[in-house]
PDB file of C-alpha atoms in Angstrom:
ATOM      1  CA  UNK D   1     -37.092  50.591  23.276  1.00 65.00           C
ATOM      2  CA  UNK D   2     -35.851  48.445  20.440  1.00 82.00           C
ATOM      3  CA  UNK D   3     -32.215  49.339  20.183  1.00 86.00           C
ATOM      4  CA  UNK D   4     -30.252  47.579  17.509  1.00 86.00           C
ATOM      5  CA  UNK D   5     -27.768  45.096  18.964  1.00 84.00           C
ATOM      6  CA  UNK D   6     -24.747  43.630  17.296  1.00 85.00           C
ATOM      7  CA  UNK D   7     -23.519  40.176  18.138  1.00 80.00           C
ATOM      8  CA  UNK D   8     -20.006  39.255  17.095  1.00 82.00           C
ATOM      9  CA  UNK D   9     -18.724  35.701  16.983  1.00 81.00           C
ATOM     10  CA  UNK D  10     -16.401  33.665  14.871  1.00 83.00           C
ATOM     11  CA  UNK D  11     -17.967  31.223  12.443  1.00 79.00           C
ATOM     12  CA  UNK D  12     -16.731  29.039   9.636  1.00 75.00           C
ATOM     13  CA  UNK D  13     -18.368  26.923   6.976  1.00 76.00           C
ATOM     14  CA  UNK D  14     -18.067  23.156   6.774  1.00 78.00           C
ATOM     15  CA  UNK D  15     -18.743  21.327   3.547  1.00 77.00           C
ATOM     16  CA  UNK D  16     -21.107  18.396   3.694  1.00 77.00           C
ATOM     17  CA  UNK D  17     -22.152  15.829   1.148  1.00 74.00           C
ATOM     18  CA  UNK D  18     -23.235  17.093  -2.263  1.00 75.00           C
ATOM     19  CA  UNK D  19     -21.679  20.517  -1.731  1.00 75.00           C
ATOM     20  CA  UNK D  20     -23.961  21.599   1.088  1.00 80.00           C
ATOM     21  CA  UNK D  21     -22.502  24.056   3.550  1.00 78.00           C
ATOM     22  CA  UNK D  22     -23.037  24.129   7.297  1.00 79.00           C
ATOM     23  CA  UNK D  23     -22.261  27.044   9.588  1.00 76.00           C
ATOM     24  CA  UNK D  24     -20.144  26.134  12.606  1.00 77.00           C
ATOM     25  CA  UNK D  25     -19.333  28.408  15.524  1.00 75.00           C
ATOM     26  CA  UNK D  26     -15.751  28.995  16.549  1.00 73.00           C
ATOM     27  CA  UNK D  27     -12.559  29.282  14.571  1.00 74.00           C
ATOM     28  CA  UNK D  28     -11.931  26.869  11.756  1.00 71.00           C
ATOM     29  CA  UNK D  29     -10.023  23.808  12.874  1.00 71.00           C
ATOM     30  CA  UNK D  30      -6.784  23.311  10.985  1.00 69.00           C
ATOM     31  CA  UNK D  31      -7.319  20.433   8.615  1.00 67.00           C
ATOM     32  CA  UNK D  32      -4.891  17.583   8.602  1.00 68.00           C
ATOM     33  CA  UNK D  33      -3.230  17.983   5.237  1.00 68.00           C
ATOM     34  CA  UNK D  34      -2.788  14.685   3.496  1.00 71.00           C
ATOM     35  CA  UNK D  35       0.591  14.190   1.886  1.00 77.00           C
ATOM     36  CA  UNK D  36       0.629  14.618  -1.867  1.00 84.00           C
ATOM     37  CA  UNK D  37       0.906  11.610  -4.109  1.00 88.00           C
ATOM     38  CA  UNK D  38      -0.300   8.066  -3.629  1.00 92.00           C
ATOM     39  CA  UNK D  39       0.940   5.092  -1.684  1.00 94.00           C
ATOM     40  CA  UNK D  40       2.819   2.785  -4.082  1.00 95.00           C
ATOM     41  CA  UNK D  41       0.812  -0.221  -5.168  1.00 96.00           C
ATOM     42  CA  UNK D  42       3.541  -2.581  -3.963  1.00 97.00           C
ATOM     43  CA  UNK D  43       3.210  -1.189  -0.412  1.00 96.00           C
ATOM     44  CA  UNK D  44      -0.556  -1.715  -0.537  1.00 96.00           C
ATOM     45  CA  UNK D  45      -0.058  -5.282  -1.791  1.00 97.00           C
ATOM     46  CA  UNK D  46       2.374  -6.045   1.050  1.00 97.00           C
ATOM     47  CA  UNK D  47      -0.015  -4.624   3.650  1.00 97.00           C
ATOM     48  CA  UNK D  48      -2.780  -6.781   2.173  1.00 96.00           C
ATOM     49  CA  UNK D  49      -0.519  -9.850   2.173  1.00 97.00           C
ATOM     50  CA  UNK D  50       0.371  -9.368   5.836  1.00 97.00           C
ATOM     51  CA  UNK D  51      -3.279  -8.968   6.781  1.00 96.00           C
ATOM     52  CA  UNK D  52      -4.436 -11.980   4.749  1.00 96.00           C
ATOM     53  CA  UNK D  53      -1.678 -14.170   6.145  1.00 96.00           C
ATOM     54  CA  UNK D  54      -2.680 -13.241   9.706  1.00 96.00           C
ATOM     55  CA  UNK D  55      -6.316 -14.063   8.945  1.00 95.00           C
ATOM     56  CA  UNK D  56      -5.342 -17.385   7.386  1.00 95.00           C
ATOM     57  CA  UNK D  57      -3.249 -18.291  10.452  1.00 95.00           C
ATOM     58  CA  UNK D  58      -6.077 -17.400  12.862  1.00 95.00           C
ATOM     59  CA  UNK D  59      -8.579 -19.392  10.829  1.00 94.00           C
ATOM     60  CA  UNK D  60     -10.734 -16.400   9.929  1.00 94.00           C
ATOM     61  CA  UNK D  61     -10.189 -17.384   6.295  1.00 94.00           C
ATOM     62  CA  UNK D  62     -10.112 -21.076   5.476  1.00 94.00           C
ATOM     63  CA  UNK D  63      -7.655 -21.148   2.566  1.00 94.00           C
ATOM     64  CA  UNK D  64      -6.373 -19.273  -0.465  1.00 93.00           C
ATOM     65  CA  UNK D  65      -9.335 -20.417  -2.533  1.00 95.00           C
ATOM     66  CA  UNK D  66     -11.686 -18.666  -0.103  1.00 95.00           C
ATOM     67  CA  UNK D  67      -9.555 -15.513  -0.234  1.00 95.00           C
ATOM     68  CA  UNK D  68      -9.674 -15.611  -4.034  1.00 95.00           C
ATOM     69  CA  UNK D  69     -13.439 -16.100  -4.031  1.00 95.00           C
ATOM     70  CA  UNK D  70     -14.020 -13.231  -1.612  1.00 94.00           C
ATOM     71  CA  UNK D  71     -11.618 -10.935  -3.487  1.00 93.00           C
ATOM     72  CA  UNK D  72     -12.957 -11.843  -6.941  1.00 95.00           C
ATOM     73  CA  UNK D  73      -9.454 -12.748  -8.137  1.00 95.00           C
ATOM     74  CA  UNK D  74      -7.731 -15.979  -9.113  1.00 96.00           C
ATOM     75  CA  UNK D  75      -5.887 -18.193  -6.662  1.00 96.00           C
ATOM     76  CA  UNK D  76      -2.716 -17.483  -8.637  1.00 95.00           C
ATOM     77  CA  UNK D  77      -3.087 -13.756  -7.953  1.00 95.00           C
ATOM     78  CA  UNK D  78      -3.645 -14.407  -4.237  1.00 96.00           C
ATOM     79  CA  UNK D  79      -0.551 -16.601  -4.279  1.00 95.00           C
ATOM     80  CA  UNK D  80       1.494 -13.830  -5.917  1.00 95.00           C
ATOM     81  CA  UNK D  81       0.416 -11.328  -3.293  1.00 96.00           C
ATOM     82  CA  UNK D  82       0.964 -13.715  -0.360  1.00 96.00           C
ATOM     83  CA  UNK D  83       4.479 -14.465  -1.629  1.00 96.00           C
ATOM     84  CA  UNK D  84       5.487 -11.017  -0.349  1.00 97.00           C
ATOM     85  CA  UNK D  85       5.320 -12.246   3.270  1.00 97.00           C
ATOM     86  CA  UNK D  86       8.453 -14.321   2.572  1.00 97.00           C
ATOM     87  CA  UNK D  87      10.599 -11.216   2.109  1.00 97.00           C
ATOM     88  CA  UNK D  88      13.194 -10.370   4.748  1.00 96.00           C
ATOM     89  CA  UNK D  89      11.734  -8.091   7.441  1.00 96.00           C
ATOM     90  CA  UNK D  90      13.951  -5.136   6.501  1.00 96.00           C
ATOM     91  CA  UNK D  91      12.841  -5.395   2.864  1.00 96.00           C
ATOM     92  CA  UNK D  92       9.210  -5.479   3.986  1.00 97.00           C
ATOM     93  CA  UNK D  93       9.806  -2.364   6.054  1.00 96.00           C
ATOM     94  CA  UNK D  94      11.490  -0.626   3.120  1.00 95.00           C
ATOM     95  CA  UNK D  95       8.514  -1.464   0.890  1.00 96.00           C
ATOM     96  CA  UNK D  96       5.963  -0.248   3.433  1.00 96.00           C
ATOM     97  CA  UNK D  97       7.823   3.061   3.747  1.00 94.00           C
ATOM     98  CA  UNK D  98       8.475   3.633   0.045  1.00 93.00           C
ATOM     99  CA  UNK D  99       8.023   7.311  -0.794  1.00 93.00           C
ATOM    100  CA  UNK D 100       4.664   8.305  -2.224  1.00 93.00           C
ATOM    101  CA  UNK D 101       4.421   8.314  -5.997  1.00 92.00           C
ATOM    102  CA  UNK D 102       3.836  11.885  -7.113  1.00 91.00           C
ATOM    103  CA  UNK D 103       2.939  11.099 -10.710  1.00 90.00           C
ATOM    104  CA  UNK D 104       3.466   8.420 -13.290  1.00 92.00           C
ATOM    105  CA  UNK D 105       4.403   4.839 -12.586  1.00 93.00           C
ATOM    106  CA  UNK D 106       5.711   3.410  -9.357  1.00 93.00           C
ATOM    107  CA  UNK D 107       9.485   2.874  -9.450  1.00 91.00           C
ATOM    108  CA  UNK D 108       9.207  -0.697  -8.092  1.00 93.00           C
ATOM    109  CA  UNK D 109       6.383  -3.040  -9.052  1.00 94.00           C
ATOM    110  CA  UNK D 110       5.134  -6.428  -7.888  1.00 95.00           C
ATOM    111  CA  UNK D 111       6.590  -8.385 -10.807  1.00 94.00           C
ATOM    112  CA  UNK D 112      10.051  -7.021  -9.909  1.00 95.00           C
ATOM    113  CA  UNK D 113       9.795  -8.217  -6.303  1.00 96.00           C
ATOM    114  CA  UNK D 114       8.183 -11.661  -6.693  1.00 96.00           C
ATOM    115  CA  UNK D 115      11.450 -13.315  -7.850  1.00 96.00           C
ATOM    116  CA  UNK D 116      13.193 -11.825  -4.816  1.00 97.00           C
ATOM    117  CA  UNK D 117      10.475 -13.148  -2.481  1.00 96.00           C
ATOM    118  CA  UNK D 118      10.793 -16.663  -3.888  1.00 96.00           C
ATOM    119  CA  UNK D 119      14.452 -16.781  -2.795  1.00 95.00           C
ATOM    120  CA  UNK D 120      14.718 -18.483   0.604  1.00 95.00           C
ATOM    121  CA  UNK D 121      18.048 -16.966   1.671  1.00 96.00           C
ATOM    122  CA  UNK D 122      17.540 -13.470   3.131  1.00 95.00           C
ATOM    123  CA  UNK D 123      21.121 -12.452   2.252  1.00 96.00           C
ATOM    124  CA  UNK D 124      20.443 -13.149  -1.422  1.00 97.00           C
ATOM    125  CA  UNK D 125      17.122 -11.348  -1.115  1.00 97.00           C
ATOM    126  CA  UNK D 126      18.868  -8.273   0.295  1.00 96.00           C
ATOM    127  CA  UNK D 127      21.457  -8.260  -2.503  1.00 96.00           C
ATOM    128  CA  UNK D 128      18.750  -8.542  -5.156  1.00 96.00           C
ATOM    129  CA  UNK D 129      16.697  -5.812  -3.424  1.00 96.00           C
ATOM    130  CA  UNK D 130      19.687  -3.444  -3.380  1.00 95.00           C
ATOM    131  CA  UNK D 131      20.267  -4.082  -7.103  1.00 95.00           C
ATOM    132  CA  UNK D 132      16.599  -3.479  -7.857  1.00 94.00           C
ATOM    133  CA  UNK D 133      16.218  -0.320  -5.781  1.00 91.00           C
ATOM    134  CA  UNK D 134      19.597   1.026  -6.880  1.00 87.00           C
ATOM    135  CA  UNK D 135      18.558   0.714 -10.520  1.00 70.00           C
ATOM    136  CA  UNK D 136      15.137   2.229  -9.891  1.00 64.00           C
ATOM    137  CA  UNK D 137      16.545   5.213  -7.978  1.00 59.00           C
ATOM    138  CA  UNK D 138      19.285   5.977 -10.489  1.00 49.00           C
ATOM    139  CA  UNK D 139      16.677   6.735 -13.116  1.00 44.00           C
ATOM    140  CA  UNK D 140      16.923   3.360 -14.809  1.00 40.00           C
ATOM    141  CA  UNK D 141      13.670   1.611 -15.428  1.00 41.00           C
ATOM    142  CA  UNK D 142      13.725  -1.361 -13.059  1.00 38.00           C
ATOM    143  CA  UNK D 143      11.114  -3.106 -15.190  1.00 40.00           C
ATOM    144  CA  UNK D 144      13.428  -3.154 -18.217  1.00 39.00           C
ATOM    145  CA  UNK D 145      15.550  -5.966 -16.818  1.00 40.00           C
ATOM    146  CA  UNK D 146      13.806  -9.325 -16.877  1.00 39.00           C
ATOM    147  CA  UNK D 147      13.132 -10.944 -13.527  1.00 41.00           C
ATOM    148  CA  UNK D 148      15.476 -13.794 -14.360  1.00 39.00           C
ATOM    149  CA  UNK D 149      18.365 -11.325 -14.354  1.00 42.00           C
ATOM    150  CA  UNK D 150      18.136 -11.342 -10.562  1.00 45.00           C
ATOM    151  CA  UNK D 151      19.173 -14.976 -10.659  1.00 45.00           C
ATOM    152  CA  UNK D 152      16.223 -15.840  -8.483  1.00 47.00           C
ATOM    153  CA  UNK D 153      13.107 -18.002  -8.716  1.00 45.00           C
ATOM    154  CA  UNK D 154      12.324 -19.174 -12.212  1.00 42.00           C
ATOM    155  CA  UNK D 155       8.590 -19.589 -11.577  1.00 49.00           C
ATOM    156  CA  UNK D 156       7.127 -16.457  -9.972  1.00 44.00           C
ATOM    157  CA  UNK D 157       3.637 -17.997  -9.795  1.00 45.00           C
ATOM    158  CA  UNK D 158       4.699 -20.607  -7.257  1.00 50.00           C
ATOM    159  CA  UNK D 159       3.604 -19.335  -3.906  1.00 58.00           C
ATOM    160  CA  UNK D 160       1.925 -20.183  -0.640  1.00 66.00           C
ATOM    161  CA  UNK D 161      -1.336 -21.287  -2.273  1.00 70.00           C
ATOM    162  CA  UNK D 162       0.220 -23.933  -4.521  1.00 61.00           C
TER     163      UNK D 162
END
């Protein structure tokens, strides 16, 4: 009367918080593999600058002092970051699509780009960007050359919040 029965189905285990496991029916869904490495800090700063500038224009944020207060940073730091919005659009795109940093330091850093952003002429910006990226890609340390060597902006702290 009681015959043993066998039920076959596909299951997989999902991990939850604190290492707990949960049994799920069906085949395991292929996970979306995240690319290795990290997004360069300069790309994150530019994305932040674009977002903050949009919020300042819409009136969501009153001024740079409010941004600094909310972000627990100085107004000078907010000004440095917001200076990135003055870069030529193609330079902004190049920064946003910089390759992920696999290990070590980022090849291009904020202090390298601020003097370029303070230059008003986009042609001069593009020339300085090509020099900077060319040096960084050829294995030279782009940070070794002082910012003044670009021939651009003597005061990198002057920005949109001044």
